[in-house]
Coordinates of C-alpha atoms in Angstrom, one line a residue:
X155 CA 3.3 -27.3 -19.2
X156 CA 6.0 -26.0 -21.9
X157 CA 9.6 -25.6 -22.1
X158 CA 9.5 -22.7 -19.8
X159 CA 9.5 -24.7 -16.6
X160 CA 12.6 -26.1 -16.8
X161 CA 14.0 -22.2 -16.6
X162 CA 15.8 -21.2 -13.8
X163 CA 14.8 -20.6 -11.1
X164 CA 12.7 -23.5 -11.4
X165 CA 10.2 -23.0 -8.8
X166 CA 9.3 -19.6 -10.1
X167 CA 8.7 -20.6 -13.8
X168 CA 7.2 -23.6 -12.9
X169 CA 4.6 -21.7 -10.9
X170 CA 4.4 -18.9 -13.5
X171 CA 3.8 -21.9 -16.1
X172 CA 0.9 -23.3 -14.2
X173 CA -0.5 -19.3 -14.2
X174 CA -0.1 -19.6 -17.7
X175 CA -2.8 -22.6 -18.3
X176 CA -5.1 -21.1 -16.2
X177 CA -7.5 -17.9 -18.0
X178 CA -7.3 -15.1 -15.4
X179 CA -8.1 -11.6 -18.0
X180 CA -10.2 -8.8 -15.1
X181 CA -13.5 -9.5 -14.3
X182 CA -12.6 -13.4 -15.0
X183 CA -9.9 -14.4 -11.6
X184 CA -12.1 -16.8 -10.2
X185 CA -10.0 -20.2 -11.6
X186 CA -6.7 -18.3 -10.6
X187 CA -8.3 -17.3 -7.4
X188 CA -9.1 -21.0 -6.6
X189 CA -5.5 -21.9 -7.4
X190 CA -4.6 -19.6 -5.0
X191 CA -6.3 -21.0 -1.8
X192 CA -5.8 -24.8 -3.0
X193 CA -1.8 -24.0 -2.9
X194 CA -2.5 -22.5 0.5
X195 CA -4.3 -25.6 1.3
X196 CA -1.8 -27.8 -0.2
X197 CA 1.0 -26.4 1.7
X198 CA -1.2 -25.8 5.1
X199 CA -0.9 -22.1 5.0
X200 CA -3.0 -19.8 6.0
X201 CA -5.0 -17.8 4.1
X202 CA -8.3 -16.1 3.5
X203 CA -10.2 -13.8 0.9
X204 CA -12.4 -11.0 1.5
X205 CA -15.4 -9.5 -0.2
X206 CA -13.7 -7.8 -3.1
X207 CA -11.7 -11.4 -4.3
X208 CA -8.7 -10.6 -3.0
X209 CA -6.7 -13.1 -1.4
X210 CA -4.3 -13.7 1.3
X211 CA -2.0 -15.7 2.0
X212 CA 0.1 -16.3 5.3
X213 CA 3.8 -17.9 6.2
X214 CA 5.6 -18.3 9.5
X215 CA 9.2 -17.1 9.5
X216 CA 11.7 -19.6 9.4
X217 CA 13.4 -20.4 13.1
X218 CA 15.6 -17.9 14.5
X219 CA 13.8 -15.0 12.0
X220 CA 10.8 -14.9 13.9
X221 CA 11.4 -11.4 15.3
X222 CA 12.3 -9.5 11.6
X223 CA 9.8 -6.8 10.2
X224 CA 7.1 -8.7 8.7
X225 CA 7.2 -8.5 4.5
X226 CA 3.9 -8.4 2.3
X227 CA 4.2 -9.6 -1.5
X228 CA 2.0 -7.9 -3.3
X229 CA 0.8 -8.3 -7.0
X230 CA -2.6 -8.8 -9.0
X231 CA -4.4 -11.5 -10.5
X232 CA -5.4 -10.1 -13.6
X233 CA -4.0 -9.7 -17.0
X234 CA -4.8 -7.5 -19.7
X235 CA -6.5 -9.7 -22.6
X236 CA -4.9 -7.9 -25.9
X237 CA -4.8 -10.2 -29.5
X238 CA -4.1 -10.0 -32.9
X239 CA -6.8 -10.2 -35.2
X240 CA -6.0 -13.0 -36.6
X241 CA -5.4 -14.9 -33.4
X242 CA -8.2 -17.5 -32.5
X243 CA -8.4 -17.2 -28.3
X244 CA -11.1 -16.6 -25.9
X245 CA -9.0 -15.0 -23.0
X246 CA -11.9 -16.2 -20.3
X247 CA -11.5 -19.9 -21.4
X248 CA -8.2 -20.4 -23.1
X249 CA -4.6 -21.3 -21.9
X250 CA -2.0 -18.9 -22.7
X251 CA 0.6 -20.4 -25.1
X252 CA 3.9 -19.2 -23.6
X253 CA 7.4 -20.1 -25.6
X254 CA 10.8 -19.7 -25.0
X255 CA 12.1 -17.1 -28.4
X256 CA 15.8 -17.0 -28.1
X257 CA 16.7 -15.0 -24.5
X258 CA 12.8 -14.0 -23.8
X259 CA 9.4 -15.4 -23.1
X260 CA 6.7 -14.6 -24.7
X261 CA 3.1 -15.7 -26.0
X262 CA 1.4 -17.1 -29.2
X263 CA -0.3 -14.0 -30.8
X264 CA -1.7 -12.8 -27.3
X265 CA -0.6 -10.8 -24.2
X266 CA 1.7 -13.5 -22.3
X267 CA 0.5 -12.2 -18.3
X268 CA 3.9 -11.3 -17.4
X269 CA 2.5 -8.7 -15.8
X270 CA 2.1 -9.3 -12.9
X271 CA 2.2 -13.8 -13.5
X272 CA 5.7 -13.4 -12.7
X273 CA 4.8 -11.7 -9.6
X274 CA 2.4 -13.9 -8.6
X275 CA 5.0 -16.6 -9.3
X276 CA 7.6 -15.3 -7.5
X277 CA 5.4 -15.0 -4.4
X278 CA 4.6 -18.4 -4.8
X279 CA 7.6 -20.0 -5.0
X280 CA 8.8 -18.2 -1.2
X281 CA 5.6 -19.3 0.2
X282 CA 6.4 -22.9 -1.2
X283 CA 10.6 -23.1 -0.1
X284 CA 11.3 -25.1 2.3
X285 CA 15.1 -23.5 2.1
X286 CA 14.9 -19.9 2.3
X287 CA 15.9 -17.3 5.2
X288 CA 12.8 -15.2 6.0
X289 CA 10.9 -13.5 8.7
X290 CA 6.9 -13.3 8.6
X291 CA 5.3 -13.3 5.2
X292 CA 2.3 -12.0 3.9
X293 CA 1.3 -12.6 0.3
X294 CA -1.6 -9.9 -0.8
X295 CA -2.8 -10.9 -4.3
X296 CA -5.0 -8.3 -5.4
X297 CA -8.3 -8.5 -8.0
X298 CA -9.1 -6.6 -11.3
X299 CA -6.0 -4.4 -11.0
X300 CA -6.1 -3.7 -14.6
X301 CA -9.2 -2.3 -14.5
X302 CA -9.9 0.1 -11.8
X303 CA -8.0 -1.3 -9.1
X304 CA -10.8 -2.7 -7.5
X305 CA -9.2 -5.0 -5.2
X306 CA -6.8 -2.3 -3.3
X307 CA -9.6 -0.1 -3.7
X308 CA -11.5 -2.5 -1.7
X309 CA -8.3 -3.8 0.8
X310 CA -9.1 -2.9 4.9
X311 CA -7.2 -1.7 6.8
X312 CA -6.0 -3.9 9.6
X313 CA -6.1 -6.8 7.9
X314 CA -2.6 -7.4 7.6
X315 CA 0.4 -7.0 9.9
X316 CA 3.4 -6.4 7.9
X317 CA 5.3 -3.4 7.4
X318 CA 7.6 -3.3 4.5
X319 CA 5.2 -3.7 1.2
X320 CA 7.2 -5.4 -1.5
X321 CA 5.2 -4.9 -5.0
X322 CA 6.4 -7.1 -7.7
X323 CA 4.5 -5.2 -10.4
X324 CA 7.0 -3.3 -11.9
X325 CA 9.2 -4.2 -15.5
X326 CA 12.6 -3.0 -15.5
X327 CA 15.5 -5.2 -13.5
X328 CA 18.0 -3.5 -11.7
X329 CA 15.7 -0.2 -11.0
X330 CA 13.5 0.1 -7.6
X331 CA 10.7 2.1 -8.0
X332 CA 9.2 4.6 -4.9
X333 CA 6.8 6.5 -6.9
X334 CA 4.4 6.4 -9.3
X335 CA 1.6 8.4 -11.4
X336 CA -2.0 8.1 -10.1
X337 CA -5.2 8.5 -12.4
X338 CA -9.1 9.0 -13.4
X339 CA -10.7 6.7 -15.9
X340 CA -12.8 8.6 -17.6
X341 CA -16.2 7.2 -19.8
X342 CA -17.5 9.5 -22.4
X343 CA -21.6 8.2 -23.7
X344 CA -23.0 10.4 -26.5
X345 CA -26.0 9.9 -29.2
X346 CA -26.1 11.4 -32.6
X347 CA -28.7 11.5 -35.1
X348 CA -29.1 9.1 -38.0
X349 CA -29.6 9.4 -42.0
X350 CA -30.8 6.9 -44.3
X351 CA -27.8 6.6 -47.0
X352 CA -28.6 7.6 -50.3
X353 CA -28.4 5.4 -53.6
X354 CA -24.9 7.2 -54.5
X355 CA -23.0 6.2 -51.8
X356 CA -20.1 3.0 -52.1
X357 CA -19.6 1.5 -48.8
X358 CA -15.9 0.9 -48.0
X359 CA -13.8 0.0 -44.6
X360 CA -11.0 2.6 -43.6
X361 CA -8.7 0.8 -41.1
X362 CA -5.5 1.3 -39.6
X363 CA -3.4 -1.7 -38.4
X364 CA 0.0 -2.9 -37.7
X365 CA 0.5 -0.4 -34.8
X366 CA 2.8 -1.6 -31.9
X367 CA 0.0 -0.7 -29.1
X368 CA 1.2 -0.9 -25.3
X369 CA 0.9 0.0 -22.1
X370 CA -0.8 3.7 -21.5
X371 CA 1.6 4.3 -18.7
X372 CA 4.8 2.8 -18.6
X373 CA 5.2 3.1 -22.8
X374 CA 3.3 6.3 -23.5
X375 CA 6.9 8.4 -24.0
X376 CA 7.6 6.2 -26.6
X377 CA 5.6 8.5 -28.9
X378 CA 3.6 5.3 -30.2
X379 CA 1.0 5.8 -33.0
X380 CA -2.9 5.9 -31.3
X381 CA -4.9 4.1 -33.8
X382 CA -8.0 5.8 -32.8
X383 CA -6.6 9.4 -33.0
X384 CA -4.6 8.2 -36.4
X385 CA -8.1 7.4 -38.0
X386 CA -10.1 10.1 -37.0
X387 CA -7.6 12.7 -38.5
X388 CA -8.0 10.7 -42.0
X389 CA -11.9 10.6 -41.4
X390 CA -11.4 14.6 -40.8
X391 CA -9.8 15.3 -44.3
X392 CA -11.8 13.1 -45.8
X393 CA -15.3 14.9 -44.6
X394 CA -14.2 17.7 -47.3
X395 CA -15.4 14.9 -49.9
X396 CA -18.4 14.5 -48.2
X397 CA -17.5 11.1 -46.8
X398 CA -19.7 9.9 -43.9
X399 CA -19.7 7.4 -41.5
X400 CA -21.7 4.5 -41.0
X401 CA -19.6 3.1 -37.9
X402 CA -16.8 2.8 -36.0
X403 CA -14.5 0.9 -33.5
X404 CA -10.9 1.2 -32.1
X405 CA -9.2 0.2 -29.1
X406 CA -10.7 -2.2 -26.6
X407 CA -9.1 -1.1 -23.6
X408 CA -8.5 2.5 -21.5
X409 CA -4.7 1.7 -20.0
X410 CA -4.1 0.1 -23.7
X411 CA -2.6 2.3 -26.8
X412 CA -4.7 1.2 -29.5
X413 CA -2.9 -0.6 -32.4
X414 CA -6.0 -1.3 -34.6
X415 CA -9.1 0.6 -35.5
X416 CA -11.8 1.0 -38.2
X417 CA -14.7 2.5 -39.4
X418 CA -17.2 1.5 -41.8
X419 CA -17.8 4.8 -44.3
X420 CA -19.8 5.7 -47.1
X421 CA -17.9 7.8 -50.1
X422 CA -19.9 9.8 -52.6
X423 CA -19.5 7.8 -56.2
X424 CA -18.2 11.0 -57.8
X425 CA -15.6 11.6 -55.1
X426 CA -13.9 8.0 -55.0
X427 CA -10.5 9.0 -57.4
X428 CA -10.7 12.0 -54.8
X429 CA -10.7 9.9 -51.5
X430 CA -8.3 7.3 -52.7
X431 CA -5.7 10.3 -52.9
X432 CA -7.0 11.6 -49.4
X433 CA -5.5 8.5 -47.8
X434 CA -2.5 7.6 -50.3
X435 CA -1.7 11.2 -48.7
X436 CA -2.7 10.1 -45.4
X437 CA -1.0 7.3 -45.4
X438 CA 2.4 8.6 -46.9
X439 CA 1.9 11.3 -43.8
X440 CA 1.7 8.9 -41.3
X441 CA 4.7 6.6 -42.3
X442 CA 6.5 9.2 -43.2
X443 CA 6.2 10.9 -39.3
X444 CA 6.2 7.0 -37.4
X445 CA 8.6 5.4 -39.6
X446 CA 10.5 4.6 -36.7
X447 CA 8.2 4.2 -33.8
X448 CA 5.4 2.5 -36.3
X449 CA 7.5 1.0 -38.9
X450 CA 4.4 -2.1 -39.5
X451 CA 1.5 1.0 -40.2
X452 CA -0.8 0.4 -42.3
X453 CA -3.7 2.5 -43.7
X454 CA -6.6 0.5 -45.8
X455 CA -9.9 0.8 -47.4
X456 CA -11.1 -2.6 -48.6
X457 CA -15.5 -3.1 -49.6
X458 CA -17.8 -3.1 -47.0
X459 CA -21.5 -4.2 -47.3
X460 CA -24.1 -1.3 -47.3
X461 CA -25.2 0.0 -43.9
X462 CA -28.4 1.3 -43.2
X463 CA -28.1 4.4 -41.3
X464 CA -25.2 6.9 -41.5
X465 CA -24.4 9.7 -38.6
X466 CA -25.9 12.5 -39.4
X467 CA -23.6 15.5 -41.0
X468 CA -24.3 18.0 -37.9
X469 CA -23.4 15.5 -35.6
X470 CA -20.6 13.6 -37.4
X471 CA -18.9 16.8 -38.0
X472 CA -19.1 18.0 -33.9
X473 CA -17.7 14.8 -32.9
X474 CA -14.8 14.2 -35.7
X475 CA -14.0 17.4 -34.1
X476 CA -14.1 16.6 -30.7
X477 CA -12.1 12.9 -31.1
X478 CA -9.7 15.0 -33.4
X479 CA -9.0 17.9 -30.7
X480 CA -9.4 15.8 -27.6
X481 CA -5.3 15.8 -26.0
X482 CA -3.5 12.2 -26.6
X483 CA -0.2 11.2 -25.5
X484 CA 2.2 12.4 -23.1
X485 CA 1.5 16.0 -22.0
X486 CA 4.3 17.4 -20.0
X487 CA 6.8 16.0 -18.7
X488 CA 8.3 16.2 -15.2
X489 CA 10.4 19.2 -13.7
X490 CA 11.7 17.2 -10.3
X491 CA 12.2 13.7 -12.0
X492 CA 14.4 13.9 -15.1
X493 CA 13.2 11.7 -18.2
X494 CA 9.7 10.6 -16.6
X495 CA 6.7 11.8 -18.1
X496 CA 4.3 13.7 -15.5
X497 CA 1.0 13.8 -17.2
X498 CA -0.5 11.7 -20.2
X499 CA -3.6 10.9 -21.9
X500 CA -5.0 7.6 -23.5
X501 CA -7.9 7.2 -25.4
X502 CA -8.5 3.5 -25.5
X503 CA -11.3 3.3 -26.9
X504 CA -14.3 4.8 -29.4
X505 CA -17.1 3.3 -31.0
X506 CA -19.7 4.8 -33.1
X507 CA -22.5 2.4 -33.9
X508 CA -26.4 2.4 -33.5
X509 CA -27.0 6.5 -32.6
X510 CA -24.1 5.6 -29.6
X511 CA -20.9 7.1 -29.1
X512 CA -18.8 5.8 -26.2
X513 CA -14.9 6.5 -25.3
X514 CA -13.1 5.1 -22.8
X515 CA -10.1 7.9 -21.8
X516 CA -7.7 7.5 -19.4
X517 CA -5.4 10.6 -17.4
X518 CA -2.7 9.9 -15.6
X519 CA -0.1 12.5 -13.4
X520 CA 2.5 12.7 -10.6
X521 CA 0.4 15.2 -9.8
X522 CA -2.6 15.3 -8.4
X523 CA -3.7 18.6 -9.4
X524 CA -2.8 18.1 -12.9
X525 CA -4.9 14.9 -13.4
X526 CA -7.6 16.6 -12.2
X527 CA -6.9 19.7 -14.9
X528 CA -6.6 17.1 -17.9
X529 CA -9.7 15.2 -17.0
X530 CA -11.6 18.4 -16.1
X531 CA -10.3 19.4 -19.8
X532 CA -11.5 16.4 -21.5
X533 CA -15.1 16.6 -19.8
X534 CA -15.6 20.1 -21.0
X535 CA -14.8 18.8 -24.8
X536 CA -17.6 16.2 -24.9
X537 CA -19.8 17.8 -22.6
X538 CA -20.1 20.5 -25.2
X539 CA -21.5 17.7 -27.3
X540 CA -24.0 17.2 -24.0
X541 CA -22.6 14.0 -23.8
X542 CA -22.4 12.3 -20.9
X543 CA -19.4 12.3 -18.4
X544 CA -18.7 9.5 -16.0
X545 CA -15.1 9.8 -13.9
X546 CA -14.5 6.7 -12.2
X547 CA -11.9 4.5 -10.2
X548 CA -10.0 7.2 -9.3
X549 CA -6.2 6.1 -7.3
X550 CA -3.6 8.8 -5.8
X551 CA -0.4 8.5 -6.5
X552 CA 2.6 7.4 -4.8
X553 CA 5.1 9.9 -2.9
X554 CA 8.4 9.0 -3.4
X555 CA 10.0 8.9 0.1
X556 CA 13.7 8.8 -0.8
X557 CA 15.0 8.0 3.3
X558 CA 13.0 5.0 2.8
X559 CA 14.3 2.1 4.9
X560 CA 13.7 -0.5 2.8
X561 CA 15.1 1.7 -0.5
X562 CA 18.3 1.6 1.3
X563 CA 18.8 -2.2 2.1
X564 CA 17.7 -3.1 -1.2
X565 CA 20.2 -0.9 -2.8
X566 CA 23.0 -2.2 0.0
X567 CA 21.5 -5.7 -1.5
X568 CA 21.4 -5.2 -5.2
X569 CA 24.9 -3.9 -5.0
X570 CA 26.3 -6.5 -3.2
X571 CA 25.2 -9.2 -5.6
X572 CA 25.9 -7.3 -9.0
X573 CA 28.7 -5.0 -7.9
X574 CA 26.7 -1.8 -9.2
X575 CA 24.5 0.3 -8.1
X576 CA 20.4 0.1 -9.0
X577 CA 18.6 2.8 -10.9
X578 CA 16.1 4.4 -8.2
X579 CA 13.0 5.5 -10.4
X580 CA 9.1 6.9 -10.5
X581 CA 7.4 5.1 -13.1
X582 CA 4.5 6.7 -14.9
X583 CA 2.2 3.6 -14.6
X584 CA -0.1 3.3 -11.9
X585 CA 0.4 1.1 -9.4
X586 CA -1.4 0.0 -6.3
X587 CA 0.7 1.3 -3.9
X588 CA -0.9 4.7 -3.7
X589 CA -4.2 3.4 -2.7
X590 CA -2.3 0.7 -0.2
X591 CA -0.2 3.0 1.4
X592 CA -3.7 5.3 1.5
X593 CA -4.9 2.5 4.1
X594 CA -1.7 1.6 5.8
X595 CA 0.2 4.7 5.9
X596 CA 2.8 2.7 8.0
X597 CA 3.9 0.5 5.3
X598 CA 7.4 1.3 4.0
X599 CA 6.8 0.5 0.5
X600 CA 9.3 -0.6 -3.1
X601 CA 8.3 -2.4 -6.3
X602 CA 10.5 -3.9 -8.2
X603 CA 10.6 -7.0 -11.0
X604 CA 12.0 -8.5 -14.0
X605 CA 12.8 -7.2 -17.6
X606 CA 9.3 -7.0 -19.5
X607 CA 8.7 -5.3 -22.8
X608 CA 5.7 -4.4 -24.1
X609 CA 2.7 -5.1 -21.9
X610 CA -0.4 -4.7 -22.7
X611 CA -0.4 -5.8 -25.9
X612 CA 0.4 -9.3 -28.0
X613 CA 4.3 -8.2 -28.5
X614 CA 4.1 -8.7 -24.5
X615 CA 7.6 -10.6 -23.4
X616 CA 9.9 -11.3 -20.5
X617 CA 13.6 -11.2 -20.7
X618 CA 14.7 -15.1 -18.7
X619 CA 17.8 -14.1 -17.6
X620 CA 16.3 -10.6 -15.9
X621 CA 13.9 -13.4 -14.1
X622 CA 17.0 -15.1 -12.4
X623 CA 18.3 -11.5 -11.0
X624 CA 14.8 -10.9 -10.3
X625 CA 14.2 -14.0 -7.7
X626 CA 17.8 -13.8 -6.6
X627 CA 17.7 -9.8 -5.1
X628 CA 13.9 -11.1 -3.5
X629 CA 15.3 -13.7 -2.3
X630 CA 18.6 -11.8 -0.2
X631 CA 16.3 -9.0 0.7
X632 CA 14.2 -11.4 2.5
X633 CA 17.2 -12.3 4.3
X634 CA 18.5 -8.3 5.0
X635 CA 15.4 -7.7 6.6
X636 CA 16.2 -6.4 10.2
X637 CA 14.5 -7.0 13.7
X638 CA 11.6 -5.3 14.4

């Protein structure tokens, strides 16, 4: 264990610590699954895990609470595995290194799991108290949130009782959430035609670097650089030299900004002085128009060994095109919610290689119908390049319902204990409670958390002190819960 479990609240870092040295990236939850049911074990609770991975676990009330409305936790397993290039870690085997830097926690060159590990830890330590106030508990620890949702897509209904759904998925302290975006992850598989180079060609990289990355959602107002969309507009001027490319990779996830990308190219010998201009330009453009947002950008071309087969010109120039026009970003932002952005687009990831194009794009909106607009959009760009168009894992959004019962104790709560009123919000992010409350309609539903910045990428951190106020409003709201 590090430093961090001697935080307060202890029991929470302490079990957010032990997430920590176990690898739990999507599509790899089985060790933090098994941790899971051997704390259930350990503390002879019951639990049980159905055929999607998802687990839950079960706690009596304490005496004289046993007739309160029963609470569900709720928060994934998953974390989104984002690194530096020049961090050494293999996310499905290695321990993250957490470390305390000066009022935050964060993580050695990697994502640090904050999302949702403090969730997860917070849950924990309730089901572990021996000293707490607190009616029926529920803890549902969902799988492969990250990507796709899979385990609320997969949830029953009628497996759990409960009827106030607290999520512990959400990154701003003091605000309670009661809405959020839904989305459509789309996957975009093309071929192109290949060329032998010719003898005249020199083979350079062109990468951009040094980009700030983030979460597609909740930090896609920020107006971050998209490394992918940044390099395909050099590759575009720089086709008017006859430059062509050999390959090409950026991004690595769809809910993830890209902060890197590259692509291996081949400049004609007579237009080198020509191209080096094109992206001292390029590059002057860019930092002049992200010098604040992107103050670390970095455009490079460095030697690259020879390839041996190019994209052909015909189909290199319909797809630059296609990359280059396809929307990015935040779209439009909302008329009913001030500040919040109501529909965005990520691509998170393109590679060119081998006569195979494949993106990874991902829509997101308040509004249904306007998710469905975007990613109708988006297929009619690359299926004019009769490339193929996959929309998959689909999730609704969440209605805000602003009588909600539980909204109004927990603002009653949070104002008791800071003497000021919380921020009620919509975040743009997706979160699982508009595919929960899709099976248990019932469920009066919030999500709430701690101060984290920057998730979904290696600058990931959580603020300690936001932790405390965190764990202190769950811990009174457990005890303002009234009688069924």
């Amino acid at each position: 264990m590090s430093a961090i479990h001697e935080l307060q609240p202890h029991a929470l870092w302490q079990h957010f610590s032990a997430i920590c040295d176990i690898p739990h990236p999507s599509f790899h939850e089985e060790q933090i699954r098994e941790h899971l049911i051997g704390f259930a074990k350990e503390h002879d609770l019951e639990w049980q895990s159905d055929a999607v991975g998802n687990v839950i676990i079960r706690k009596h009330a304490t005496p004289g609470m046993e007739n309160r409305v029963g609470v569900i936790f709720q928060g994934h397993m998953d974390m989104v595995p984002q690194k530096n290039n020049d961090t050494v870690h293999d996310f499905p085997t290695d321990p993250i290194k957490a470390y305390i830097d000066g009022d935050w926690v964060t993580a050695e060159g990697t994502t640090l799991g904050a999302d949702n590990g403090i969730g997860m830890a917070a849950a924990l330590a309730v089901l572990a108290a021996k000293d707490l106030h607190h009616g029926p508990i529920e803890a549902l620890f969902t799988a492969t949130e990250e990507t796709g949702m899979i385990g609320a897509q997969g949830l029953q209904p009628g497996v759990l009782d409960g009827k106030i759904l607290l999520n512990l998925d959400t990154e701003d302290e003091g605000e309670l959430y009661i809405g959020c975006a839904g989305g459509t992850r789309i996957e975009v598989n093309g071929e192109y035609a290949t060329e032998t180079p010719v003898d005249n060609f020199v083979f350079k990289t062109l990468a951009i670097s040094g980009l700030k990355g983030g979460h597609s959602g909740c930090d896609i107002h920020l107006g971050r650089g998209n490394a992918i969309k940044l390099l395909i507009r050099a590759l575009h001027r720089l086709e008017a030299e006859g430059v062509r490319i050999a390959s090409l990779t950026g991004g690595s996830l769809a809910n993830a900004i890209p902060r890197e990308a590259s692509a291996v190219i081949a400049i004609p010998e007579a237009s080198q002085i020509a191209c080096d201009n094109i992206i001292d330009q390029c590059s002057n453009e860019l930092t002049a128009e992200l010098s604040v947002v992107e103050p670390n950008l970095t455009l490079t071309l460095s030697n690259a060994a020879p390839a041996a087969e190019l994209m052909s010109l015909q189909d290199q120039s319909k797809w630059v095109a296609a990359v280059n026009a396809c929307p990015n970003g935040a779209q439009r932002m909302s008329d009913s919610i001030e500040g919040v952005v109501e529909t965005s687009l990520n691509m998170g990831v393109l590679t060119i290689n081998e006569g195979k194009v494949k993106a990874h794009i991902l829509p997101r909106s308040l509004v249904g119908s306007c998710n469905d607009a975007l990613s109708d959009a988006v297929a009619g760009l690359f299926r004019m390049l009769d490339a193929e168009v996959i929309f998959s894992d689909s999730y609704p959004g969440w209605k805000p319902d602003p009588d909600s019962q539980i909204l109004a104790i927990m603002k009653r709560v949070y104002a008791e204990l800071y003497a000021q009123a919380p921020g009620v919000k919509v975040v743009h992010a997706g979160l699982e409670c508009g595919l929960l409350g899709s099976k248990y309609p019932e469920w009066d539903m919030i999500s709430f958390g701690p101060t984290i910045r920057f998730p979904h990428s290696p600058d990931e951190k959580v603020h300690i002190q936001s932790v405390a106020k965190f764990w202190d409003l769950l811990v009174a709201t457990l005890k303002a819960i009234p009688e069924a």
